[in-house]
């Protein structure tokens, strides 16, 4: 049995336009994953559909760290994550943690635009970055109060396949 068998009959086009948008994302070990896959692409789709494509206004509402704004914006507009200012090596851990926090804030603001259900198949082959984002989403969700995700605007189903092993390069993230 594979969750991908459910894609067409259950996760097809939304019949109820007021209901949540349903995204089915199938991770494939034969393809290099994009950063934050599938979350950043879904956020951009929500901005385009429900916020008139106003990326700058959206990032303002999210209060994204100023040095990270260009990363989000260039990824969504050019498909390449570019940073306007160089990174300071001594602040890499802060930058990573802050970027994950910003990704959470951006995602949280996006699901306020419209409810979303995401189904990710073969989660065990997700990139380390995606795993860190999901882990932080869970931690932040447990500590946030009055946020969009607490009001039922977001659902996440993570499916794993017994036939596909966890890659060695992400095993440490899984163990954390």
Short mmCIF file of C-alpha atoms in Angstrom, two decimals:
data_model
loop_
_atom_site.label_atom_id
_atom_site.label_comp_id
_atom_site.label_asym_id
_atom_site.label_seq_id
_atom_site.Cartn_x
_atom_site.Cartn_y
_atom_site.Cartn_z
CA UNK A 1 0.00 0.00 0.00
CA UNK A 2 1.27 3.48 -0.83
CA UNK A 3 -0.18 6.81 0.14
CA UNK A 4 0.39 7.91 -3.46
CA UNK A 5 -2.52 5.59 -4.39
CA UNK A 6 -4.76 7.99 -2.46
CA UNK A 7 -3.63 11.03 -4.42
CA UNK A 8 -6.16 11.00 -7.23
CA UNK A 9 -9.36 9.85 -5.51
CA UNK A 10 -8.89 11.59 -2.16
CA UNK A 11 -6.48 14.45 -2.68
CA UNK A 12 -7.59 15.64 -6.09
CA UNK A 13 -9.06 19.03 -6.89
CA UNK A 14 -10.87 20.77 -4.05
CA UNK A 15 -14.59 20.40 -4.58
CA UNK A 16 -15.41 22.88 -1.81
CA UNK A 17 -13.64 26.17 -2.59
CA UNK A 18 -14.05 27.26 1.04
CA UNK A 19 -12.42 24.10 2.35
CA UNK A 20 -8.69 23.71 2.97
CA UNK A 21 -6.30 23.57 0.06
CA UNK A 22 -4.84 20.08 -0.08
CA UNK A 23 -1.29 19.57 -1.29
CA UNK A 24 0.12 16.13 -1.94
CA UNK A 25 3.88 16.11 -2.14
CA UNK A 26 5.79 12.98 -3.10
CA UNK A 27 9.48 13.09 -2.16
CA UNK A 28 11.63 11.26 -4.68
CA UNK A 29 15.15 10.03 -3.93
CA UNK A 30 16.01 10.33 -7.65
CA UNK A 31 15.57 14.10 -7.61
CA UNK A 32 17.48 16.83 -5.75
CA UNK A 33 15.10 18.51 -3.34
CA UNK A 34 14.54 22.24 -3.26
CA UNK A 35 15.18 24.18 -0.03
CA UNK A 36 12.38 23.78 2.50
CA UNK A 37 10.50 21.47 0.15
CA UNK A 38 7.49 21.57 -0.08
CA UNK A 39 6.73 24.41 2.36
CA UNK A 40 8.27 27.42 0.63
CA UNK A 41 6.54 26.64 -2.67
CA UNK A 42 3.18 26.24 -0.94
CA UNK A 43 3.64 29.57 0.85
CA UNK A 44 4.32 31.28 -2.46
CA UNK A 45 1.19 29.74 -4.00
CA UNK A 46 -0.87 31.05 -1.08
CA UNK A 47 0.61 34.54 -1.43
CA UNK A 48 -0.17 34.55 -5.15
CA UNK A 49 -3.71 33.26 -4.77
CA UNK A 50 -4.89 34.95 -1.57
CA UNK A 51 -2.61 37.97 -1.04
CA UNK A 52 -2.48 39.39 -4.59
CA UNK A 53 1.18 38.37 -4.97
CA UNK A 54 2.30 41.10 -2.56
CA UNK A 55 5.52 39.49 -1.31
CA UNK A 56 6.89 42.65 0.34
CA UNK A 57 3.67 43.34 2.24
CA UNK A 58 3.48 39.70 3.25
CA UNK A 59 7.07 39.67 4.58
CA UNK A 60 6.36 42.95 6.43
CA UNK A 61 3.40 41.36 8.23
CA UNK A 62 5.55 38.35 9.14
CA UNK A 63 8.27 40.56 10.63
CA UNK A 64 10.96 38.51 8.91
CA UNK A 65 14.53 39.26 10.01
CA UNK A 66 15.69 41.98 7.57
CA UNK A 67 18.72 39.99 6.38
CA UNK A 68 16.47 37.06 5.43
CA UNK A 69 13.89 39.01 3.41
CA UNK A 70 16.00 38.87 0.25
CA UNK A 71 16.38 35.09 0.62
CA UNK A 72 12.63 34.48 0.67
CA UNK A 73 11.87 37.04 -2.02
CA UNK A 74 14.54 35.88 -4.49
CA UNK A 75 13.57 32.24 -3.98
CA UNK A 76 9.94 33.00 -4.77
CA UNK A 77 10.61 35.36 -7.69
CA UNK A 78 13.75 33.82 -9.27
CA UNK A 79 13.81 30.26 -7.97
CA UNK A 80 17.21 30.92 -6.36
CA UNK A 81 17.72 31.81 -2.70
CA UNK A 82 20.02 34.83 -2.72
CA UNK A 83 21.19 36.88 0.21
CA UNK A 84 22.07 40.53 -0.23
CA UNK A 85 24.64 40.67 2.57
CA UNK A 86 27.41 38.17 3.38
CA UNK A 87 27.02 35.82 6.32
CA UNK A 88 29.17 36.30 9.39
CA UNK A 89 30.77 32.93 10.14
CA UNK A 90 30.61 33.38 13.90
CA UNK A 91 26.83 33.85 13.69
CA UNK A 92 25.95 30.79 11.58
CA UNK A 93 24.05 29.01 14.34
CA UNK A 94 22.02 32.14 15.09
CA UNK A 95 21.31 32.67 11.38
CA UNK A 96 20.13 29.07 10.96
CA UNK A 97 17.86 29.19 14.01
CA UNK A 98 16.50 32.58 13.01
CA UNK A 99 15.85 31.42 9.44
CA UNK A 100 13.92 28.40 10.68
CA UNK A 101 11.94 30.70 12.99
CA UNK A 102 11.27 33.04 10.06
CA UNK A 103 10.14 30.08 7.94
CA UNK A 104 7.69 29.19 10.71
CA UNK A 105 6.41 32.78 10.93
CA UNK A 106 6.03 32.98 7.15
CA UNK A 107 4.20 29.67 7.02
CA UNK A 108 1.99 30.63 9.92
CA UNK A 109 1.03 33.90 8.21
CA UNK A 110 0.38 32.03 4.94
CA UNK A 111 -2.09 29.61 6.54
CA UNK A 112 -3.97 32.60 7.94
CA UNK A 113 -4.70 33.48 4.30
CA UNK A 114 -6.40 30.12 3.71
CA UNK A 115 -6.46 26.73 5.53
CA UNK A 116 -4.01 24.13 4.22
CA UNK A 117 -3.56 20.38 4.50
CA UNK A 118 -0.19 19.01 3.37
CA UNK A 119 0.48 15.32 2.82
CA UNK A 120 4.17 14.46 2.40
CA UNK A 121 4.95 10.97 1.13
CA UNK A 122 8.29 9.24 1.81
CA UNK A 123 9.14 11.63 4.62
CA UNK A 124 12.21 9.61 5.53
CA UNK A 125 14.05 10.96 2.47
CA UNK A 126 13.34 14.61 3.25
CA UNK A 127 16.38 16.88 3.25
CA UNK A 128 18.01 17.78 6.55
CA UNK A 129 16.77 21.35 6.12
CA UNK A 130 13.16 20.24 5.70
CA UNK A 131 13.48 17.96 8.73
CA UNK A 132 14.87 20.83 10.83
CA UNK A 133 11.99 23.05 9.72
CA UNK A 134 9.37 20.42 10.61
CA UNK A 135 11.02 19.75 13.96
CA UNK A 136 11.07 23.46 14.75
CA UNK A 137 7.46 23.86 13.55
CA UNK A 138 6.43 21.23 16.09
CA UNK A 139 8.46 22.82 18.90
CA UNK A 140 7.23 26.33 18.15
CA UNK A 141 3.65 25.17 17.76
CA UNK A 142 3.78 23.57 21.20
CA UNK A 143 4.90 26.87 22.76
CA UNK A 144 2.88 29.42 20.75
CA UNK A 145 -0.39 30.86 21.99
CA UNK A 146 -3.29 32.09 19.86
CA UNK A 147 -1.54 31.30 16.60
CA UNK A 148 -3.11 30.36 13.27
CA UNK A 149 -2.10 26.72 13.57
CA UNK A 150 -3.97 26.42 16.85
CA UNK A 151 -7.15 27.49 15.09
CA UNK A 152 -7.20 24.56 12.69
CA UNK A 153 -5.78 26.36 9.65
CA UNK A 154 -3.02 23.83 9.12
CA UNK A 155 -2.80 20.07 8.92
CA UNK A 156 0.26 17.97 8.15
CA UNK A 157 0.38 14.26 7.34
CA UNK A 158 3.85 12.73 7.15
CA UNK A 159 3.94 9.29 5.54
CA UNK A 160 6.88 6.92 5.53
CA UNK A 161 7.61 3.87 3.44
CA UNK A 162 9.04 0.74 5.02
CA UNK A 163 10.76 -0.07 1.73
CA UNK A 164 12.83 3.14 1.54
CA UNK A 165 15.58 3.50 4.16
CA UNK A 166 16.53 6.73 5.94
CA UNK A 167 19.65 8.06 4.20
CA UNK A 168 22.82 8.17 6.31
CA UNK A 169 23.27 11.91 5.76
CA UNK A 170 19.97 12.69 7.55
CA UNK A 171 20.08 9.95 10.18
CA UNK A 172 21.47 12.35 12.84
CA UNK A 173 18.58 14.78 12.30
CA UNK A 174 16.09 11.92 12.65
CA UNK A 175 17.74 10.77 15.87
CA UNK A 176 17.53 14.30 17.32
#
